[in-house]
């Protein structure tokens, strides 16, 4: 694809539902990070897990980004059309002996200790040959002793021992689907991405991705992991969990709230301005150093009605107050 400019960021939503506040935060953070330094911002639809994709969701996300005035550069890349590129990367890893087939079932691995992402730390049963020839095989990447360290622009130094904390991990599933870890690495390189700005729930995946980049001889982008918006019970706001879709007819309040979430300090009067005006302010004032370093932040969007009334004087409330004053 086109030769990379100085900086190129990306937003890579999975099309499992409409844009919600949590995904807006990731879109806006990566957009401003790229635009602040005059870079490009690309979009990739991560529909590699086709059975989980919801029909119409990708288009709905793209239309919402347009309504929010988050305009992207370059063609939108769909992972569902990238199978050949993933297959080629997989073949290279297999023929170099860096990956191997694994026929262990979920049940057989149930007793293994779990890594940070909740997946079993693979004990290496199939390293010397599959345990159950004839069963459909996943493909795992060998992580032999690899310790990966990198500097995250928000979270600082991050270090992970892949052997002890992750284990040989799946790069193609037994059902034939390519794993997110492989797809994301192949695609970030193909799109010439130099800056990956995304939610802190993916921080734990980054060492795996850097390890794959090194094995495949691909460049390593700079990383910044933003806090993730969680609900009162600590769950990530997500499309699958039914987080409220955003009101694309009135984008400014959500953009304003997302800027606040990201530790930026937009003037209150911009909340009622057009998204273009708000984004122009945000681009000129964006400071990655102001982004909170916590992995998650409790955030309610849209704000609860009581809270909302405290922040924005509704005419009715003003009337009620006047009455009390009488
Ligand atoms: N597709 C992932 C998601 O929607 C994001 C992947 C990434 O930014 O690397 O959570
Ligand atoms: Zn196995």
Tab-separated table of C-alpha atoms and ligand atoms in Angstrom:
chain	number	residue	atom	x	y	z
A	1	UNK	CA	0.000	0.000	0.000
A	2	UNK	CA	0.917	3.712	-0.185
A	3	UNK	CA	4.213	4.778	1.382
A	4	UNK	CA	3.714	5.927	4.956
A	5	UNK	CA	3.751	9.625	5.913
A	6	UNK	CA	5.470	10.789	9.092
A	7	UNK	CA	2.654	9.522	11.304
A	8	UNK	CA	-0.297	7.308	10.599
A	9	UNK	CA	-2.812	6.223	13.216
A	10	UNK	CA	-5.813	3.970	12.928
A	11	UNK	CA	-9.137	3.019	14.461
A	12	UNK	CA	-9.905	-0.690	14.220
A	13	UNK	CA	-13.432	-1.451	15.448
A	14	UNK	CA	-14.925	-4.937	15.465
A	15	UNK	CA	-18.359	-4.668	13.815
A	16	UNK	CA	-20.335	-6.260	16.634
A	17	UNK	CA	-22.739	-3.325	17.120
A	18	UNK	CA	-23.106	0.438	16.700
A	19	UNK	CA	-20.554	3.018	17.871
A	20	UNK	CA	-20.952	3.622	21.624
A	21	UNK	CA	-19.196	5.882	24.088
A	22	UNK	CA	-16.327	3.438	24.743
A	23	UNK	CA	-15.498	3.030	21.066
A	24	UNK	CA	-15.854	6.775	20.467
A	25	UNK	CA	-13.112	7.324	23.062
A	26	UNK	CA	-10.735	5.013	21.135
A	27	UNK	CA	-11.675	6.595	17.800
A	28	UNK	CA	-11.271	10.142	19.085
A	29	UNK	CA	-8.014	9.472	20.947
A	30	UNK	CA	-6.347	7.873	17.937
A	31	UNK	CA	-7.754	10.534	15.588
A	32	UNK	CA	-6.448	13.444	17.674
A	33	UNK	CA	-3.101	11.785	18.301
A	34	UNK	CA	-2.578	11.450	14.539
A	35	UNK	CA	-4.011	14.843	13.537
A	36	UNK	CA	-2.149	16.761	16.248
A	37	UNK	CA	1.149	15.938	14.542
A	38	UNK	CA	-0.205	16.403	11.019
A	39	UNK	CA	-0.506	12.664	10.423
A	40	UNK	CA	-3.087	10.495	8.724
A	41	UNK	CA	-5.823	8.465	10.369
A	42	UNK	CA	-7.024	5.220	8.802
A	43	UNK	CA	-9.891	2.881	9.581
A	44	UNK	CA	-9.907	-0.909	9.566
A	45	UNK	CA	-12.974	-3.043	10.140
A	46	UNK	CA	-11.902	-6.014	12.258
A	47	UNK	CA	-14.370	-8.577	10.986
A	48	UNK	CA	-11.815	-11.400	11.022
A	49	UNK	CA	-14.167	-13.245	13.373
A	50	UNK	CA	-16.955	-13.277	10.786
A	51	UNK	CA	-19.449	-15.272	12.898
A	52	UNK	CA	-19.352	-12.541	15.571
A	53	UNK	CA	-19.835	-9.660	13.118
A	54	UNK	CA	-23.348	-8.222	12.995
A	55	UNK	CA	-24.710	-7.454	9.588
A	56	UNK	CA	-24.882	-3.719	8.934
A	57	UNK	CA	-22.702	-2.875	11.946
A	58	UNK	CA	-19.610	-1.918	9.916
A	59	UNK	CA	-21.599	0.539	7.793
A	60	UNK	CA	-23.326	1.929	10.861
A	61	UNK	CA	-19.936	2.572	12.515
A	62	UNK	CA	-18.551	4.271	9.395
A	63	UNK	CA	-21.665	6.473	9.044
A	64	UNK	CA	-21.439	7.403	12.731
A	65	UNK	CA	-17.747	8.373	12.344
A	66	UNK	CA	-18.768	10.648	9.478
A	67	UNK	CA	-21.514	12.245	11.550
A	68	UNK	CA	-18.967	12.832	14.302
A	69	UNK	CA	-16.725	14.502	11.689
A	70	UNK	CA	-14.033	11.896	12.273
A	71	UNK	CA	-13.011	11.689	8.627
A	72	UNK	CA	-10.446	9.087	7.715
A	73	UNK	CA	-7.721	8.893	5.069
A	74	UNK	CA	-7.056	5.987	2.758
A	75	UNK	CA	-9.340	3.072	1.913
A	76	UNK	CA	-11.147	1.242	4.706
A	77	UNK	CA	-9.561	-2.182	5.128
A	78	UNK	CA	-11.831	-5.164	5.899
A	79	UNK	CA	-10.165	-8.089	7.611
A	80	UNK	CA	-12.673	-10.486	6.058
A	81	UNK	CA	-10.946	-9.768	2.718
A	82	UNK	CA	-7.424	-10.312	3.981
A	83	UNK	CA	-7.305	-14.094	4.300
A	84	UNK	CA	-4.530	-14.467	1.708
A	85	UNK	CA	-2.225	-12.114	3.598
A	86	UNK	CA	-2.846	-13.938	6.898
A	87	UNK	CA	-2.337	-17.299	5.224
A	88	UNK	CA	1.015	-16.140	3.813
A	89	UNK	CA	2.208	-14.929	7.228
A	90	UNK	CA	1.099	-18.190	8.826
A	91	UNK	CA	2.930	-20.237	6.169
A	92	UNK	CA	6.140	-18.316	6.858
A	93	UNK	CA	5.903	-18.955	10.585
A	94	UNK	CA	5.110	-22.645	10.087
A	95	UNK	CA	7.891	-23.253	7.594
A	96	UNK	CA	10.420	-21.518	9.872
A	97	UNK	CA	9.386	-23.877	12.687
A	98	UNK	CA	8.121	-20.931	14.752
A	99	UNK	CA	4.558	-22.215	14.902
A	100	UNK	CA	2.996	-25.669	15.248
A	101	UNK	CA	-0.422	-27.344	15.095
A	102	UNK	CA	-2.256	-28.042	18.346
A	103	UNK	CA	-5.255	-30.311	18.823
A	104	UNK	CA	-5.855	-29.733	22.541
A	105	UNK	CA	-9.486	-29.039	23.345
A	106	UNK	CA	-10.677	-26.239	25.598
A	107	UNK	CA	-11.653	-28.861	28.159
A	108	UNK	CA	-8.168	-30.376	28.167
A	109	UNK	CA	-6.691	-26.961	28.943
A	110	UNK	CA	-9.305	-25.958	31.518
A	111	UNK	CA	-7.055	-26.717	34.482
A	112	UNK	CA	-4.091	-24.632	33.197
A	113	UNK	CA	-3.217	-21.391	34.967
A	114	UNK	CA	-4.653	-18.366	33.154
A	115	UNK	CA	-2.834	-15.396	31.627
A	116	UNK	CA	-3.859	-11.732	31.962
A	117	UNK	CA	-6.456	-12.099	29.206
A	118	UNK	CA	-8.066	-15.116	30.861
A	119	UNK	CA	-6.774	-17.640	28.291
A	120	UNK	CA	-4.962	-20.755	29.547
A	121	UNK	CA	-1.167	-20.525	29.590
A	122	UNK	CA	-0.469	-23.349	27.167
A	123	UNK	CA	1.650	-26.096	28.732
A	124	UNK	CA	3.138	-27.197	25.412
A	125	UNK	CA	1.447	-30.600	24.971
A	126	UNK	CA	1.596	-30.511	21.143
A	127	UNK	CA	5.045	-28.961	20.759
A	128	UNK	CA	6.571	-32.265	19.728
A	129	UNK	CA	3.581	-33.393	17.669
A	130	UNK	CA	-0.199	-33.179	17.922
A	131	UNK	CA	-1.826	-35.146	20.699
A	132	UNK	CA	-4.926	-36.103	18.666
A	133	UNK	CA	-4.169	-36.597	14.972
A	134	UNK	CA	-7.416	-36.331	13.034
A	135	UNK	CA	-8.911	-33.573	15.189
A	136	UNK	CA	-9.065	-30.110	13.592
A	137	UNK	CA	-5.878	-28.320	14.646
A	138	UNK	CA	-5.307	-24.774	15.824
A	139	UNK	CA	-1.882	-23.225	15.166
A	140	UNK	CA	0.171	-21.850	18.043
A	141	UNK	CA	3.195	-19.584	17.987
A	142	UNK	CA	6.237	-20.692	20.000
A	143	UNK	CA	7.257	-17.997	22.449
A	144	UNK	CA	10.496	-19.591	23.706
A	145	UNK	CA	11.854	-17.415	26.465
A	146	UNK	CA	10.775	-14.195	24.807
A	147	UNK	CA	10.515	-11.223	27.162
A	148	UNK	CA	9.133	-8.149	25.462
A	149	UNK	CA	9.476	-4.623	26.815
A	150	UNK	CA	8.201	-1.427	25.283
A	151	UNK	CA	7.389	2.120	26.344
A	152	UNK	CA	3.716	2.962	26.196
A	153	UNK	CA	3.111	6.671	25.647
A	154	UNK	CA	0.390	6.719	28.337
A	155	UNK	CA	1.228	3.843	30.663
A	156	UNK	CA	5.040	4.024	30.597
A	157	UNK	CA	7.353	0.994	30.621
A	158	UNK	CA	5.578	-2.315	30.118
A	159	UNK	CA	7.290	-5.662	30.219
A	160	UNK	CA	5.939	-9.149	29.793
A	161	UNK	CA	7.579	-12.554	29.805
A	162	UNK	CA	5.648	-14.369	27.101
A	163	UNK	CA	6.708	-17.814	28.253
A	164	UNK	CA	5.609	-17.381	31.866
A	165	UNK	CA	2.667	-15.027	31.424
A	166	UNK	CA	1.099	-16.016	28.086
A	167	UNK	CA	2.547	-19.265	26.721
A	168	UNK	CA	2.479	-20.401	23.094
A	169	UNK	CA	-0.582	-18.589	21.777
A	170	UNK	CA	-3.109	-19.319	19.046
A	171	UNK	CA	-2.614	-17.561	15.719
A	172	UNK	CA	-5.139	-19.625	13.786
A	173	UNK	CA	-8.087	-21.229	15.472
A	174	UNK	CA	-9.128	-24.860	15.048
A	175	UNK	CA	-12.228	-23.657	13.146
A	176	UNK	CA	-9.870	-22.128	10.558
A	177	UNK	CA	-10.366	-18.474	11.534
A	178	UNK	CA	-7.220	-16.404	11.924
A	179	UNK	CA	-6.672	-15.019	15.397
A	180	UNK	CA	-6.852	-11.310	16.169
A	181	UNK	CA	-3.164	-11.271	17.230
A	182	UNK	CA	-1.942	-12.351	13.802
A	183	UNK	CA	-4.437	-10.309	11.791
A	184	UNK	CA	-3.734	-7.071	13.648
A	185	UNK	CA	0.029	-7.366	13.148
A	186	UNK	CA	-0.211	-8.187	9.433
A	187	UNK	CA	-2.711	-5.357	8.882
A	188	UNK	CA	-0.968	-2.656	10.917
A	189	UNK	CA	2.102	-3.295	8.756
A	190	UNK	CA	0.134	-3.449	5.487
A	191	UNK	CA	-1.571	-0.151	6.284
A	192	UNK	CA	1.731	1.504	7.239
A	193	UNK	CA	0.496	2.298	10.761
A	194	UNK	CA	3.122	4.059	12.867
A	195	UNK	CA	0.989	4.862	15.936
A	196	UNK	CA	-1.409	2.477	17.641
A	197	UNK	CA	-3.708	4.293	20.076
A	198	UNK	CA	-6.397	2.050	21.576
A	199	UNK	CA	-8.001	0.853	24.801
A	200	UNK	CA	-5.914	-0.363	27.741
A	201	UNK	CA	-7.743	-3.714	27.594
A	202	UNK	CA	-5.333	-4.490	24.735
A	203	UNK	CA	-2.149	-3.552	26.611
A	204	UNK	CA	-1.681	-7.181	27.592
A	205	UNK	CA	-1.819	-8.220	23.900
A	206	UNK	CA	0.842	-5.756	22.781
A	207	UNK	CA	3.918	-7.862	23.691
A	208	UNK	CA	2.456	-10.748	21.636
A	209	UNK	CA	2.031	-8.382	18.711
A	210	UNK	CA	5.558	-6.981	19.040
A	211	UNK	CA	6.929	-10.528	19.204
A	212	UNK	CA	5.076	-11.399	15.986
A	213	UNK	CA	6.343	-8.216	14.303
A	214	UNK	CA	9.896	-9.223	15.131
A	215	UNK	CA	9.463	-12.754	13.814
A	216	UNK	CA	7.866	-11.495	10.602
A	217	UNK	CA	10.385	-8.648	10.158
A	218	UNK	CA	7.698	-5.960	10.386
A	219	UNK	CA	8.179	-2.446	11.815
A	220	UNK	CA	7.076	-1.772	15.395
A	221	UNK	CA	4.598	1.109	15.749
A	222	UNK	CA	4.533	3.422	18.779
A	223	UNK	CA	1.834	2.423	21.279
A	224	UNK	CA	-0.474	4.408	23.554
A	225	UNK	CA	-3.182	2.692	25.601
A	226	UNK	CA	-6.123	4.810	26.695
A	227	UNK	CA	-8.264	4.178	29.764
A	228	UNK	CA	-11.319	2.063	29.093
A	229	UNK	CA	-14.798	3.291	30.029
A	230	UNK	CA	-16.481	0.934	32.496
A	231	UNK	CA	-19.959	0.854	33.975
A	232	UNK	CA	-20.836	0.879	37.660
A	233	UNK	CA	-20.161	-2.835	38.019
A	234	UNK	CA	-16.701	-2.436	36.465
A	235	UNK	CA	-17.588	-3.942	33.087
A	236	UNK	CA	-16.210	-2.431	29.915
A	237	UNK	CA	-18.861	-0.564	27.948
A	238	UNK	CA	-19.169	-2.756	24.917
A	239	UNK	CA	-21.331	-3.262	21.909
A	240	UNK	CA	-22.019	-6.859	22.919
A	241	UNK	CA	-23.066	-5.793	26.424
A	242	UNK	CA	-25.593	-3.456	24.848
A	243	UNK	CA	-23.932	-0.091	25.623
A	244	UNK	CA	-26.186	2.724	24.465
A	245	UNK	CA	-25.483	3.759	20.867
A	246	UNK	CA	-24.528	7.406	20.470
A	247	UNK	CA	-26.885	10.030	19.143
A	248	UNK	CA	-25.322	10.743	15.747
A	249	UNK	CA	-27.837	13.570	15.211
A	250	UNK	CA	-26.285	15.497	18.077
A	251	UNK	CA	-22.581	14.584	18.169
A	252	UNK	CA	-21.120	17.509	20.144
A	253	UNK	CA	-22.164	16.424	23.700
A	254	UNK	CA	-20.670	12.936	23.239
A	255	UNK	CA	-17.456	14.347	21.721
A	256	UNK	CA	-17.220	16.823	24.564
A	257	UNK	CA	-17.707	14.071	27.152
A	258	UNK	CA	-15.133	11.840	25.394
A	259	UNK	CA	-12.601	14.686	25.549
A	260	UNK	CA	-13.232	15.029	29.272
A	261	UNK	CA	-12.873	11.290	29.682
A	262	UNK	CA	-9.469	11.548	27.981
A	263	UNK	CA	-8.341	14.210	30.457
A	264	UNK	CA	-8.591	17.069	27.994
A	265	UNK	CA	-10.252	20.207	29.197
A	266	UNK	CA	-12.649	21.526	26.566
A	267	UNK	CA	-14.282	24.862	27.429
A	268	UNK	CA	-17.900	24.300	28.548
A	269	UNK	CA	-19.359	26.542	25.861
A	270	UNK	CA	-17.944	24.272	23.129
A	271	UNK	CA	-20.438	21.588	24.154
A	272	UNK	CA	-23.075	23.347	22.109
A	273	UNK	CA	-20.837	24.081	19.114
A	274	UNK	CA	-20.655	22.067	15.919
A	275	UNK	CA	-18.500	18.915	16.028
A	276	UNK	CA	-16.125	20.552	13.527
A	277	UNK	CA	-15.504	23.500	15.883
A	278	UNK	CA	-15.058	21.204	18.861
A	279	UNK	CA	-12.644	18.953	16.946
A	280	UNK	CA	-10.619	21.930	15.721
A	281	UNK	CA	-10.180	23.005	19.344
A	282	UNK	CA	-9.354	19.427	20.371
A	283	UNK	CA	-6.751	18.973	17.645
A	284	UNK	CA	-4.977	22.181	18.615
A	285	UNK	CA	-5.043	21.395	22.346
A	286	UNK	CA	-4.606	17.616	22.384
A	287	UNK	CA	-2.128	16.486	25.022
A	288	UNK	CA	-1.359	12.801	25.348
A	289	UNK	CA	0.367	13.659	28.624
A	290	UNK	CA	-3.025	14.683	30.092
A	291	UNK	CA	-4.663	11.325	29.379
A	292	UNK	CA	-5.296	9.543	32.716
A	293	UNK	CA	-2.962	6.595	33.224
A	294	UNK	CA	-5.581	4.418	34.969
A	295	UNK	CA	-6.486	1.287	32.960
A	296	UNK	CA	-10.190	2.072	33.337
A	297	UNK	CA	-12.480	4.874	34.422
A	298	UNK	CA	-16.048	4.701	35.556
A	299	UNK	CA	-18.099	6.793	33.188
A	300	UNK	CA	-21.753	7.098	32.530
A	301	UNK	CA	-22.842	8.072	29.073
A	302	UNK	CA	-25.370	9.461	28.513
A	303	UNK	CA	-25.165	11.005	31.990
A	304	UNK	CA	-27.877	9.880	34.428
A	305	UNK	CA	-30.815	12.332	34.392
A	306	UNK	CA	-30.136	13.673	37.915
A	307	UNK	CA	-26.509	14.259	37.085
A	308	UNK	CA	-27.463	15.826	33.816
A	309	UNK	CA	-29.776	18.274	35.527
A	310	UNK	CA	-26.885	19.344	37.744
A	311	UNK	CA	-24.669	20.045	34.820
A	312	UNK	CA	-27.071	21.643	32.410
A	313	UNK	CA	-29.758	23.886	33.768
A	314	UNK	CA	-32.935	22.799	32.100
A	315	UNK	CA	-35.636	25.470	31.815
A	316	UNK	CA	-37.881	23.403	34.082
A	317	UNK	CA	-35.282	23.190	36.806
A	318	UNK	CA	-34.682	26.922	36.601
A	319	UNK	CA	-38.406	27.452	37.091
A	320	UNK	CA	-38.439	25.075	40.077
A	321	UNK	CA	-35.499	26.867	41.621
A	322	UNK	CA	-37.151	30.220	41.120
A	323	UNK	CA	-40.182	28.875	42.934
A	324	UNK	CA	-38.067	27.719	45.871
A	325	UNK	CA	-36.448	31.123	46.058
A	326	UNK	CA	-39.856	32.723	46.304
B	1	LIG	N1	-10.923	-4.674	17.080
B	1	LIG	C1	-10.516	-4.389	18.432
B	1	LIG	C2	-11.712	-3.913	19.225
B	1	LIG	O1	-12.697	-3.466	18.664
B	1	LIG	C3	-9.442	-3.326	18.502
B	1	LIG	C4	-8.155	-3.856	18.044
B	1	LIG	C5	-6.977	-2.891	18.081
B	1	LIG	O2	-7.187	-1.664	18.191
B	1	LIG	O3	-5.873	-3.367	17.962
B	1	LIG	O4	-11.671	-4.000	20.437
B	2	LIG	ZN1	-2.082	-28.978	22.004
